[in-house]
mmCIF file of C-alpha atoms and ligand atoms in Angstrom:
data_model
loop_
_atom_site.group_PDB
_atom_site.id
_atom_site.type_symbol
_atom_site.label_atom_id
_atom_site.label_comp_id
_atom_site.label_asym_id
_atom_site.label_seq_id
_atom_site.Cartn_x
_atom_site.Cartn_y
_atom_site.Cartn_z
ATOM 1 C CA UNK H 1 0.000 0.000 0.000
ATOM 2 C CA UNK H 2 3.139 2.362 0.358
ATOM 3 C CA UNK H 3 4.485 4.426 -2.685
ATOM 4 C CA UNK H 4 7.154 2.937 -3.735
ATOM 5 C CA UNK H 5 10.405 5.015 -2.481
ATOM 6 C CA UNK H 6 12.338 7.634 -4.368
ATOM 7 C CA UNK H 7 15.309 5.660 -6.318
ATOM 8 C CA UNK H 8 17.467 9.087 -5.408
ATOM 9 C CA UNK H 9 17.682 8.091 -1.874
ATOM 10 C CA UNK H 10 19.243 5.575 0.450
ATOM 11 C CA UNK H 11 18.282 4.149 3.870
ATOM 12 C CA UNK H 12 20.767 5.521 6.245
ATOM 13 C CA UNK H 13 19.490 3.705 9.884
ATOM 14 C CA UNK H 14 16.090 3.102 11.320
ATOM 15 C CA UNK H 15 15.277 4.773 14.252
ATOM 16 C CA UNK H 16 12.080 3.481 16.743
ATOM 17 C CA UNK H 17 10.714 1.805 13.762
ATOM 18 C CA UNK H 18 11.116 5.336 11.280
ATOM 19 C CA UNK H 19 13.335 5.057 8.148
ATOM 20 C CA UNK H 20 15.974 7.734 7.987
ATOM 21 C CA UNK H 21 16.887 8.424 5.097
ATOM 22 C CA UNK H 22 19.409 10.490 2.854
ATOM 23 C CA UNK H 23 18.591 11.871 -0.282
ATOM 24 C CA UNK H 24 21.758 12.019 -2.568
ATOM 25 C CA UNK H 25 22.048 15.009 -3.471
ATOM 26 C CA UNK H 26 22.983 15.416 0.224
ATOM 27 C CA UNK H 27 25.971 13.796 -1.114
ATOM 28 C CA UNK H 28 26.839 16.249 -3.609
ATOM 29 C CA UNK H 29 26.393 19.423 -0.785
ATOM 30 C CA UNK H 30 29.447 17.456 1.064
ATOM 31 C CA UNK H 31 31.531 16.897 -2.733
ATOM 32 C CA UNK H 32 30.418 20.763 -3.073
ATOM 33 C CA UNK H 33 31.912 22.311 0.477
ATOM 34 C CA UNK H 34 34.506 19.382 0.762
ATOM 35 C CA UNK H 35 36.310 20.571 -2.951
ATOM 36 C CA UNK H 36 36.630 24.219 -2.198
ATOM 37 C CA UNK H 37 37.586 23.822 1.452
ATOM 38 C CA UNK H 38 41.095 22.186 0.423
ATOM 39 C CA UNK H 39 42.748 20.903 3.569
ATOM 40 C CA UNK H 40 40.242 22.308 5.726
ATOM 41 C CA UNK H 41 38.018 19.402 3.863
ATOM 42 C CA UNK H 42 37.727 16.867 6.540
ATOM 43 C CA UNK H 43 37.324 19.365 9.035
ATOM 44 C CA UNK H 44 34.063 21.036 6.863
ATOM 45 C CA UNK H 45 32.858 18.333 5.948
ATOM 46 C CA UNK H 46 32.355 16.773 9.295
ATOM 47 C CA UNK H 47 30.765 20.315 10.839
ATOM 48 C CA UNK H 48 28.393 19.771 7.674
ATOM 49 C CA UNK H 49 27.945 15.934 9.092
ATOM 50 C CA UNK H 50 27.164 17.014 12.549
ATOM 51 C CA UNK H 51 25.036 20.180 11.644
ATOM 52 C CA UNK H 52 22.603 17.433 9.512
ATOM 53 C CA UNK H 53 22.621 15.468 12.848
ATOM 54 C CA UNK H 54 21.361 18.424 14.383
ATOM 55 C CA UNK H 55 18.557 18.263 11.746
ATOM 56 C CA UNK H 56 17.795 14.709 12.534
ATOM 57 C CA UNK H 57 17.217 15.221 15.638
ATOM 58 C CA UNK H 58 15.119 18.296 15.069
ATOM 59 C CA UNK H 59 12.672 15.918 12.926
ATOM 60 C CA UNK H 60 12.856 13.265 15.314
ATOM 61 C CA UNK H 61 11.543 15.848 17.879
ATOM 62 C CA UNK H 62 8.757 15.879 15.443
ATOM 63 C CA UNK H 63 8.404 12.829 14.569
ATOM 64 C CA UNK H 64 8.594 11.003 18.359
ATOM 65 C CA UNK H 65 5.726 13.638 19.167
ATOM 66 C CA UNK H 66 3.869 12.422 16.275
ATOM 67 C CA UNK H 67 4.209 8.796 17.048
ATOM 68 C CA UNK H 68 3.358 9.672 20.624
ATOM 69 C CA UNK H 69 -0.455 11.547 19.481
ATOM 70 C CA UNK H 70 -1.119 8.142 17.628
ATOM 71 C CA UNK H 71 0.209 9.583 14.499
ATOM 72 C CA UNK H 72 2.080 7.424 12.198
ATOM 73 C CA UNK H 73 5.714 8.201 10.349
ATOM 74 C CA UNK H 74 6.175 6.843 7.393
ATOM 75 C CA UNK H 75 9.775 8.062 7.236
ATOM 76 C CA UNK H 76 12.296 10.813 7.408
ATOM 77 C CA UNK H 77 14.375 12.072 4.720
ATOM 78 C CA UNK H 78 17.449 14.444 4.738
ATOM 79 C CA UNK H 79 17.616 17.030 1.846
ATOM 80 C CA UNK H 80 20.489 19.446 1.671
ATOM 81 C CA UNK H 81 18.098 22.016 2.192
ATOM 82 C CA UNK H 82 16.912 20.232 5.280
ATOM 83 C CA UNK H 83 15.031 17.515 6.400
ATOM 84 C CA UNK H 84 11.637 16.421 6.449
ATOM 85 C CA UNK H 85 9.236 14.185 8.453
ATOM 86 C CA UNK H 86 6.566 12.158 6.325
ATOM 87 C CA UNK H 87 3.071 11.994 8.405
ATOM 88 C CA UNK H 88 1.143 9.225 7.400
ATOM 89 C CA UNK H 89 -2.266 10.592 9.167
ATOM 90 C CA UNK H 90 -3.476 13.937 9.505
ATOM 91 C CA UNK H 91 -3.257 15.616 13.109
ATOM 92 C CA UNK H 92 -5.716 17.755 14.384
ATOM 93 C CA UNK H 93 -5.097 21.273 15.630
ATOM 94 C CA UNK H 94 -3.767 20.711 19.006
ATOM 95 C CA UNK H 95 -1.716 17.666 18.088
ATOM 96 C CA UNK H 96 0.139 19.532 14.655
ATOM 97 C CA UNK H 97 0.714 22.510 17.623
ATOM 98 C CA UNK H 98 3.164 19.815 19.920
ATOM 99 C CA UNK H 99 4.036 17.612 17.040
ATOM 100 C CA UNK H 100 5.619 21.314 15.263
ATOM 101 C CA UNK H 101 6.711 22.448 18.314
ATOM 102 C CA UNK H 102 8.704 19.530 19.193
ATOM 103 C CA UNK H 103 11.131 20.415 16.149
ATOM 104 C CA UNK H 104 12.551 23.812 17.189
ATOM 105 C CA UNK H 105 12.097 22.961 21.014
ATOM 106 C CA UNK H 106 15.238 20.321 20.276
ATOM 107 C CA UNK H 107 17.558 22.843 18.401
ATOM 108 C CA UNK H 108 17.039 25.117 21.660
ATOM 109 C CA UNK H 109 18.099 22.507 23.915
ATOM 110 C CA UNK H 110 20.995 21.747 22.291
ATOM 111 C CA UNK H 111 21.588 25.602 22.203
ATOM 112 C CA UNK H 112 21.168 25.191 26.008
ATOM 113 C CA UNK H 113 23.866 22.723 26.074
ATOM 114 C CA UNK H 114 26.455 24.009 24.163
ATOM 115 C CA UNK H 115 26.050 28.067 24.876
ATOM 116 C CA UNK H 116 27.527 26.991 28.706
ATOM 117 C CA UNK H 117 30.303 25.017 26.829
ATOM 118 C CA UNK H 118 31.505 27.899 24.490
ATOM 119 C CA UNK H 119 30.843 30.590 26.729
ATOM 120 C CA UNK H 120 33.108 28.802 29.864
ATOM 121 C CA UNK H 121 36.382 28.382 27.308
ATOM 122 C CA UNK H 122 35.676 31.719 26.335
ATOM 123 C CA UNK H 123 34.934 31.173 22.561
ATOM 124 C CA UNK H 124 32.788 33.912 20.539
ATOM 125 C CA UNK H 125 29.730 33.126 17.765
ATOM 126 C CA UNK H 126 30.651 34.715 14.123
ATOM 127 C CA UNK H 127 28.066 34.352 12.073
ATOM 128 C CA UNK H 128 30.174 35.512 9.029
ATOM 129 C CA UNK H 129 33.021 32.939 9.705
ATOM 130 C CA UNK H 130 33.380 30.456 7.197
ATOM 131 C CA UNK H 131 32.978 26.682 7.584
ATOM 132 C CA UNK H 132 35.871 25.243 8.842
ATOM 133 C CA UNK H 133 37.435 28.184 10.438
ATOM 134 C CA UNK H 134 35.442 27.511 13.611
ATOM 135 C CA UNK H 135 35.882 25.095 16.667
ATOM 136 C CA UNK H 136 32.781 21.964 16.271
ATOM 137 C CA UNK H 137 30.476 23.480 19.218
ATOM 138 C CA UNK H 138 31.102 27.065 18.046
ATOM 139 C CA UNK H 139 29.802 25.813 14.835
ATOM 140 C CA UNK H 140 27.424 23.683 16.012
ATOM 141 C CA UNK H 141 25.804 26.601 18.713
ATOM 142 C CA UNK H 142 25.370 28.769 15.540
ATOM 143 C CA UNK H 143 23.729 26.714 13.778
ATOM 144 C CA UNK H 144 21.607 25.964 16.009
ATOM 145 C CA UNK H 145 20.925 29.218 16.354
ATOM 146 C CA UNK H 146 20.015 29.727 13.357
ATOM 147 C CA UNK H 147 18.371 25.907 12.590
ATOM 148 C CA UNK H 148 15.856 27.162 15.542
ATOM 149 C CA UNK H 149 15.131 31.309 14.151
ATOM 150 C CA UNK H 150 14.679 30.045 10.897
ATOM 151 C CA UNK H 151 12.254 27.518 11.393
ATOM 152 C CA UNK H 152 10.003 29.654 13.410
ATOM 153 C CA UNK H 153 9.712 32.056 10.913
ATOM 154 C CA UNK H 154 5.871 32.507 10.222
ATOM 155 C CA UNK H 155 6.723 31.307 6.512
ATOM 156 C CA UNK H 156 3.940 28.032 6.562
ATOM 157 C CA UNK H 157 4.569 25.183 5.521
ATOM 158 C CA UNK H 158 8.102 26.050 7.893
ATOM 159 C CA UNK H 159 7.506 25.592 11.764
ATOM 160 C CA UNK H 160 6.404 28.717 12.446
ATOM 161 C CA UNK H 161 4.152 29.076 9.980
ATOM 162 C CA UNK H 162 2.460 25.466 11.207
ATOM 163 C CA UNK H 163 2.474 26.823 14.605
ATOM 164 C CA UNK H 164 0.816 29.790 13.802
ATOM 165 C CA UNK H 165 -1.960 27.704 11.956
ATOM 166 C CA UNK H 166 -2.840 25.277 14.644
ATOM 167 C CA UNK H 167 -3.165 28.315 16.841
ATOM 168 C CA UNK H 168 -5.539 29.476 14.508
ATOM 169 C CA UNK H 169 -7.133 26.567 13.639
ATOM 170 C CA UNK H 170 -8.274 26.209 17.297
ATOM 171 C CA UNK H 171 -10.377 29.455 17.002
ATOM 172 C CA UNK H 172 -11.407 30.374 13.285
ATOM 173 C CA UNK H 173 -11.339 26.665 11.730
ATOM 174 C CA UNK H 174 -9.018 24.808 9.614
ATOM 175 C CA UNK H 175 -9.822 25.791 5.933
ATOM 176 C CA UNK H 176 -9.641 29.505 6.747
ATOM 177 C CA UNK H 177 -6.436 28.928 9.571
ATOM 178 C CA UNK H 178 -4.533 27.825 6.305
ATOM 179 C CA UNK H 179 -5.522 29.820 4.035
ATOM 180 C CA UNK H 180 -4.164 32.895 6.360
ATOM 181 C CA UNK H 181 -0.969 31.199 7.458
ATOM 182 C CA UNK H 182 -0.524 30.487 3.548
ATOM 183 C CA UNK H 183 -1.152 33.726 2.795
ATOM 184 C CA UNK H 184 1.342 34.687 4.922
ATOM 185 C CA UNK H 185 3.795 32.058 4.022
ATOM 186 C CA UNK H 186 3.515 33.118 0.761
ATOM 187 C CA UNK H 187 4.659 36.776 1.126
ATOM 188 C CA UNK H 188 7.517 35.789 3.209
ATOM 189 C CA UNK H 189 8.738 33.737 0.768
ATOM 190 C CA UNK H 190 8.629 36.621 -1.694
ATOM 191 C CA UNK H 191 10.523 38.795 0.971
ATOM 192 C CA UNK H 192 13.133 35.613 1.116
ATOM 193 C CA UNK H 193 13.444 35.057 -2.269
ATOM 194 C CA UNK H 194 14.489 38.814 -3.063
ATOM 195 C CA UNK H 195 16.629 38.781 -0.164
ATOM 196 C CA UNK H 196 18.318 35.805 -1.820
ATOM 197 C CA UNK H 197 18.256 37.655 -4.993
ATOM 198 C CA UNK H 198 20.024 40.562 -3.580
ATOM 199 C CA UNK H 199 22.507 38.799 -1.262
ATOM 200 C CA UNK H 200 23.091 36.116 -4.299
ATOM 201 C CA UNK H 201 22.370 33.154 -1.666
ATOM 202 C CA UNK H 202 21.047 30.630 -4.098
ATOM 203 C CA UNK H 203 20.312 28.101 -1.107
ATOM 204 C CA UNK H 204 17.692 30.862 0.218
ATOM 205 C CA UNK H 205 15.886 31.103 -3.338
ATOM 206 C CA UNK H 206 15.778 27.625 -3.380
ATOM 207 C CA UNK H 207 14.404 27.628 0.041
ATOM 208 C CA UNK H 208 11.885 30.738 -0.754
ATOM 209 C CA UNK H 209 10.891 28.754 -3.780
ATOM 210 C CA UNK H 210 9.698 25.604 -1.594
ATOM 211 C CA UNK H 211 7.906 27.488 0.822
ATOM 212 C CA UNK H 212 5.868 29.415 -1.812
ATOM 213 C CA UNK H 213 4.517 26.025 -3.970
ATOM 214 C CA UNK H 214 4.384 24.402 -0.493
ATOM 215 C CA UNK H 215 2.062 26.834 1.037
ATOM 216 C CA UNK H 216 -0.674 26.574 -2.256
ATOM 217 C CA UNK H 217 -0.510 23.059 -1.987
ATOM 218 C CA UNK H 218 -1.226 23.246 1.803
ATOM 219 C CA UNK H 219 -4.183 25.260 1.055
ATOM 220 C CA UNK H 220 -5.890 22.684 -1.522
ATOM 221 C CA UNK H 221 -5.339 20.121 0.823
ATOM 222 C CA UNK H 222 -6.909 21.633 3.780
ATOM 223 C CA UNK H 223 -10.015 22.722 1.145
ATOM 224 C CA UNK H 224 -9.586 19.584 -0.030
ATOM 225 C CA UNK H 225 -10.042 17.883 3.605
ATOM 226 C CA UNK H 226 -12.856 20.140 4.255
ATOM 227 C CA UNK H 227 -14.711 19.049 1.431
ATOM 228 C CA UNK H 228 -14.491 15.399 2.862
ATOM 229 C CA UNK H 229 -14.455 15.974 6.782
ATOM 230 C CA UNK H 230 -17.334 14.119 8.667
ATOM 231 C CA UNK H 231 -18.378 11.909 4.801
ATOM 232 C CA UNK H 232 -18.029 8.228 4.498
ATOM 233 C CA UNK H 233 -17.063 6.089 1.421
ATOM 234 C CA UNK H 234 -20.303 5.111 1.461
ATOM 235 C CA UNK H 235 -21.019 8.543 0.479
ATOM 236 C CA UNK H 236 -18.596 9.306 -2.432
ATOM 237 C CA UNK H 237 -18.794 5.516 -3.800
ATOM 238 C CA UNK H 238 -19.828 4.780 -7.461
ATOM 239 C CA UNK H 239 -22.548 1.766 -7.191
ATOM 240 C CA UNK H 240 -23.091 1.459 -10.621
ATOM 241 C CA UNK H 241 -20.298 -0.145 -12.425
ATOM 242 C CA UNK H 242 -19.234 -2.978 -14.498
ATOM 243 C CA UNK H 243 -17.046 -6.091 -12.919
ATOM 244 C CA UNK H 244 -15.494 -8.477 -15.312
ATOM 245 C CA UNK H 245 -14.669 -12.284 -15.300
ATOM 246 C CA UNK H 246 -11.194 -13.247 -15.099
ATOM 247 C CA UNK H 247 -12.336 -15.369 -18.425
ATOM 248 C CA UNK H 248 -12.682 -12.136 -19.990
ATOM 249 C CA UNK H 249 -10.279 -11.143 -22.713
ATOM 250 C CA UNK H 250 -8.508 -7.829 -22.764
ATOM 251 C CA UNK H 251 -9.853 -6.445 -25.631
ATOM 252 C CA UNK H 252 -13.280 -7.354 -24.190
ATOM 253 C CA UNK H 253 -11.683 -4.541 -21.120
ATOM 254 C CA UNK H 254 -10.847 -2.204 -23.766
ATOM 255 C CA UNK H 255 -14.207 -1.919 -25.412
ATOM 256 C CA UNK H 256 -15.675 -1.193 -21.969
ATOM 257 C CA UNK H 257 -13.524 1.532 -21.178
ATOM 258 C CA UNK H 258 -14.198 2.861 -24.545
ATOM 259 C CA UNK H 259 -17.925 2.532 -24.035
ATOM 260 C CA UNK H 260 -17.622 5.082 -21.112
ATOM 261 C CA UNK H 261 -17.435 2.560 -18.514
ATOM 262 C CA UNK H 262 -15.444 2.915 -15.546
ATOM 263 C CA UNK H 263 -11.354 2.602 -16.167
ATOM 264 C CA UNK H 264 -11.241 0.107 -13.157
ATOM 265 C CA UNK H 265 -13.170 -2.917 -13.038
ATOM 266 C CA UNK H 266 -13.239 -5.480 -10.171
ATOM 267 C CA UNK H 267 -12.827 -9.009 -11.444
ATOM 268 C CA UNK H 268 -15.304 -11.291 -9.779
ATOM 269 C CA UNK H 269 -15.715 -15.038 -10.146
ATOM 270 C CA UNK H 270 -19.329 -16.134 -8.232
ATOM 271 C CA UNK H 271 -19.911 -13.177 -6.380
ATOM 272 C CA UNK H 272 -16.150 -13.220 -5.108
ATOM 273 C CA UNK H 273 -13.465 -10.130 -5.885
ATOM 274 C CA UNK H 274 -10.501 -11.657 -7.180
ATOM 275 C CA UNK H 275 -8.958 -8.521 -8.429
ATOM 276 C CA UNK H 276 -8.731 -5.433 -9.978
ATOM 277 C CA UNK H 277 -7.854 -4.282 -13.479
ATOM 278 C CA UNK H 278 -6.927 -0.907 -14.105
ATOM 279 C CA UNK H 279 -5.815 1.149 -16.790
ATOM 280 C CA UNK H 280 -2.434 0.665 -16.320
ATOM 281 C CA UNK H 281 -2.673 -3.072 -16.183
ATOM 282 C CA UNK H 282 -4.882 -3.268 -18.843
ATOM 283 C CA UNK H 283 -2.627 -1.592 -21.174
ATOM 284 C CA UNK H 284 0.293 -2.833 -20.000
ATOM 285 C CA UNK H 285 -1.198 -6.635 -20.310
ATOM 286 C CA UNK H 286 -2.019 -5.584 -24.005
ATOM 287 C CA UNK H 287 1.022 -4.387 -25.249
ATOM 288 C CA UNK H 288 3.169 -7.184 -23.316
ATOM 289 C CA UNK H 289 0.656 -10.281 -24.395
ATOM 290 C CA UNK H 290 -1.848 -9.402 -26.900
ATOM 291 C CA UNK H 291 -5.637 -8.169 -26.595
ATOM 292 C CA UNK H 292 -7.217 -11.847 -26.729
ATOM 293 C CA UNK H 293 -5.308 -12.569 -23.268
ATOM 294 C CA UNK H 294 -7.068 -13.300 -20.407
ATOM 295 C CA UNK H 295 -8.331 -10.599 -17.827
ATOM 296 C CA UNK H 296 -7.768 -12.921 -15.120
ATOM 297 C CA UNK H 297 -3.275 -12.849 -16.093
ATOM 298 C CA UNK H 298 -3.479 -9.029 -16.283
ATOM 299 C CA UNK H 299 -5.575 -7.779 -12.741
ATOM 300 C CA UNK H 300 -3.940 -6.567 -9.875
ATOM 301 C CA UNK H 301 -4.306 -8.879 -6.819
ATOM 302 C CA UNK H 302 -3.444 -6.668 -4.628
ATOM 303 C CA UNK H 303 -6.148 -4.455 -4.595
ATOM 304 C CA UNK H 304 -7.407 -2.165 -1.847
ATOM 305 C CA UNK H 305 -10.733 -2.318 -0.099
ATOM 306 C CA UNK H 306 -12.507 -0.201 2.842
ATOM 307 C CA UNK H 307 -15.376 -0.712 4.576
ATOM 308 C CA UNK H 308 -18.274 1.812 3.531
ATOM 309 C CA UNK H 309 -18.117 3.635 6.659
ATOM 310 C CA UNK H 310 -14.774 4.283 6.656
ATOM 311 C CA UNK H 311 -14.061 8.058 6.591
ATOM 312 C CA UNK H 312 -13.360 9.812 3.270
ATOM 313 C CA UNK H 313 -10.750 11.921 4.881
ATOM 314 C CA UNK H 314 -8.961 8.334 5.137
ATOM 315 C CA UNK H 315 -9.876 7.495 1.309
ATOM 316 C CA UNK H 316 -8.038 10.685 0.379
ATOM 317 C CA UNK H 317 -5.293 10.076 1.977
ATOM 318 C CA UNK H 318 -4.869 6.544 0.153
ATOM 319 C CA UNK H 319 -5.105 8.315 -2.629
ATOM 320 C CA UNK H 320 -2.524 10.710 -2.150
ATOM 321 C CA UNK H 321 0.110 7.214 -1.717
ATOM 322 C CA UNK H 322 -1.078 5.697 -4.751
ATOM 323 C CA UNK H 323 -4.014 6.614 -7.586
ATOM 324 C CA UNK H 324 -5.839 3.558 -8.175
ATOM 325 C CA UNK H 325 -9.306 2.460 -7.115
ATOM 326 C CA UNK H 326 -10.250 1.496 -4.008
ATOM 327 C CA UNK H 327 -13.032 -1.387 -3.349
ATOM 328 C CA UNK H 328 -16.039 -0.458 -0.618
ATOM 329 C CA UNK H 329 -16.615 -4.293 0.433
ATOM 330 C CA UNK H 330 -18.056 -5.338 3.536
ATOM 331 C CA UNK H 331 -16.024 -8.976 3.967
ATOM 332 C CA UNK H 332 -16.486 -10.597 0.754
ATOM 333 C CA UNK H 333 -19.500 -8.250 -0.664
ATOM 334 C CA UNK H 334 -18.926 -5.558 -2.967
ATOM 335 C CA UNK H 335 -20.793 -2.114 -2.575
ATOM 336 C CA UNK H 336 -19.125 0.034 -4.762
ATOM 337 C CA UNK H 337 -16.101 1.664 -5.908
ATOM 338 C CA UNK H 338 -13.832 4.593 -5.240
ATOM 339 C CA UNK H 339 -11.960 6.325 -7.953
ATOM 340 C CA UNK H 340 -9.346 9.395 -7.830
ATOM 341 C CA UNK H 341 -11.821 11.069 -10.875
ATOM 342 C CA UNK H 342 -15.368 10.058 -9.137
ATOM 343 C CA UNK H 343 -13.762 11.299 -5.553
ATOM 344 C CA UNK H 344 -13.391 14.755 -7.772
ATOM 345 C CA UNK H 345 -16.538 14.520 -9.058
ATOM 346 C CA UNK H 346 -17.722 14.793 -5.567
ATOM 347 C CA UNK H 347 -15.839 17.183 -3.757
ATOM 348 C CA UNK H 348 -16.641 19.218 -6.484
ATOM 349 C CA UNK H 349 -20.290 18.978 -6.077
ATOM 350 C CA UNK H 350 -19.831 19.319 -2.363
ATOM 351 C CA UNK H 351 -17.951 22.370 -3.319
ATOM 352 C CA UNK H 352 -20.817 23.930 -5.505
ATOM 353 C CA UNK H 353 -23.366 22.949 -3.035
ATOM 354 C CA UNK H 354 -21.218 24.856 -0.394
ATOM 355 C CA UNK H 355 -21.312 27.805 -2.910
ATOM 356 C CA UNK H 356 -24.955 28.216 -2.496
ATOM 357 C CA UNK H 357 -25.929 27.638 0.184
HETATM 358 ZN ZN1 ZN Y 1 10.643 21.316 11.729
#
């Protein structure tokens, strides 16, 4: 039921059951300070090392939190630019407020335990120093420092911004919450990206960039969410459709798709679901083995099913892992289906009827 994982990045360890991972382009950042730094290389390179295990742990604050509200984590991945923590539920107001929190409150404790250490051997912070020049904790304090104010800029989807939203969210409502802390995100990210313009720091562009597409997408999910909060499958499922024997041949599929039938059908033998045949295994299984092969070779078996009052918030979600149908069965019966179109269809119906009323 998982998406499969990006080919551009490795497992690194596994930590209480969470993947870490490292995306490799995280290896070209170290190639990228290591070359310039000359024999200063080993030295940069392992601040680099250390200031990513600083970001780690920041997403593991996250991430523990999350795992601790009931949420799950499907894993974390480190980005040059950062990291990020993959939640595979959505939390509610107060739970996104700790689970955020939890991120920047670790960069400040380890600013709590360093600061002591550099300020007892009488050591100074220089922000403009560059990497390498600078003792490990110096480095490390800094950015810290800076791992901590930069998250908790107001700039949603970044800490801050998140914070801000649940805060929100607890008063005005989700959809409108997100929509304000996007709005906000959004113009921050315009300040950041001139600001990177103007001090020619590509990384901040980059950064400024994220946030911007990040924050739209954050606000069709949460409309998105609101469209399905407190609906069932039941609700949303198609109940008139075709099924197909597994005798069936593929061109048999083919012509039913072109009729305008659904572009999933559930293969049934006696009243029993065997599988499912998409698009993508229909056309797959014609090009590999010919259109008068068998239905039954070419279905999925692996096909996904929820019960009809499971909630649609949950349907979405499945959808957002992987695109095809989903089955509404209760045990071995089969009510209806669920696809990513006819799920459009009806948010945007909901939507309209939300328009006038
Ligand atoms: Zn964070």
């Amino acid at each position: 039921m998982s998406r499969p994982q990006s080919p551009w990045s490795f497992r690194l360890a596994t930590v209480s059951g969470i993947p870490i991972r490292v995306h490799f382009t995280f290896l070209l950042l170290l190639v990228w300070i290591g070359l310039p730094a000359g024999k200063d290389a080993p030295r940069a390179i392992g601040i680099v090392v250390a200031v990513f295990a600083c970001v780690l742990l920041h997403e593991l604050g996250h991430a523990l939190t999350a795992l601790k509200c009931g949420i799950g984590i499907r894993d974390i991945t480190l980005y040059p630019i950062g990291g990020v923590a993959m939640l595979t539920g959505r939390p509610n107001p107060k739970q996104e407020f700790w689970i955020t929190i939890a991120g920047p409150a670790v960069n400040l404790a380890i600013v709590a335990v360093l600061a002591p250490i550099v300020w007892s051997t009488g050591q100074t912070l220089d922000f403009t120093a560059r990497l390498g020049e600078q003792s490990l904790v110096v480095a490390l304090l800094e950015a810290n420092l800076f791992l901590f104010g930069f998250n908790m800029l107001p700039a949603f989807p970044m800490d801050g911004g998140r914070i801000l939203r649940a805060v929100l969210a607890m008063r005005i409502g989700e959809t409108k919450a997100t929509s304000i802390a996007a709005g906000i995100g959004q113009f921050l990210a315009v300040v950041l990206f001139f600001l990177g313009v103007f001090g020619q720091q590509i990384v901040l562009m980059i950064i400024a960039a994220f946030v911007f597409l990040g924050a739209g997408q954050e606000v069709a999910s949460a409309v998105g969410h609101s469209l399905t909060a407190n609906k069932l499958a039941l609700d949303a499922m198609m109940t008139r459709f075709r099924t197909l024997s597994p005798n069936a041949t593929l061109s048999e599929a083919a012509t039913m798709v072109v009729q305008g039938w659904q572009q999933a059908f559930p293969v049934m033998l006696e009243g029993r679901v065997l599988g499912l045949l998409g698009r993508d295994e229909l056309a797959g299984a014609m090009t590999a083995s010919g259109p008068d092969s068998y239905v039954g070779g070419a279905m999925r078996r692996d096909y996904r099913a929820v019960l009809p009052n499971t909630p649609l918030d949950s349907v979405l979600e499945m959808f957002a892992e992987d695109r095809t149908p989903i089955l509404v069965m209760v045990e071995e019966r089969l009510l209806g289906i669920i696809t990513v179109e006819n799920l459009g269809e009806f948010m945007m119906l909901e939507r309209a009827k939300r328009g006038s009323a």
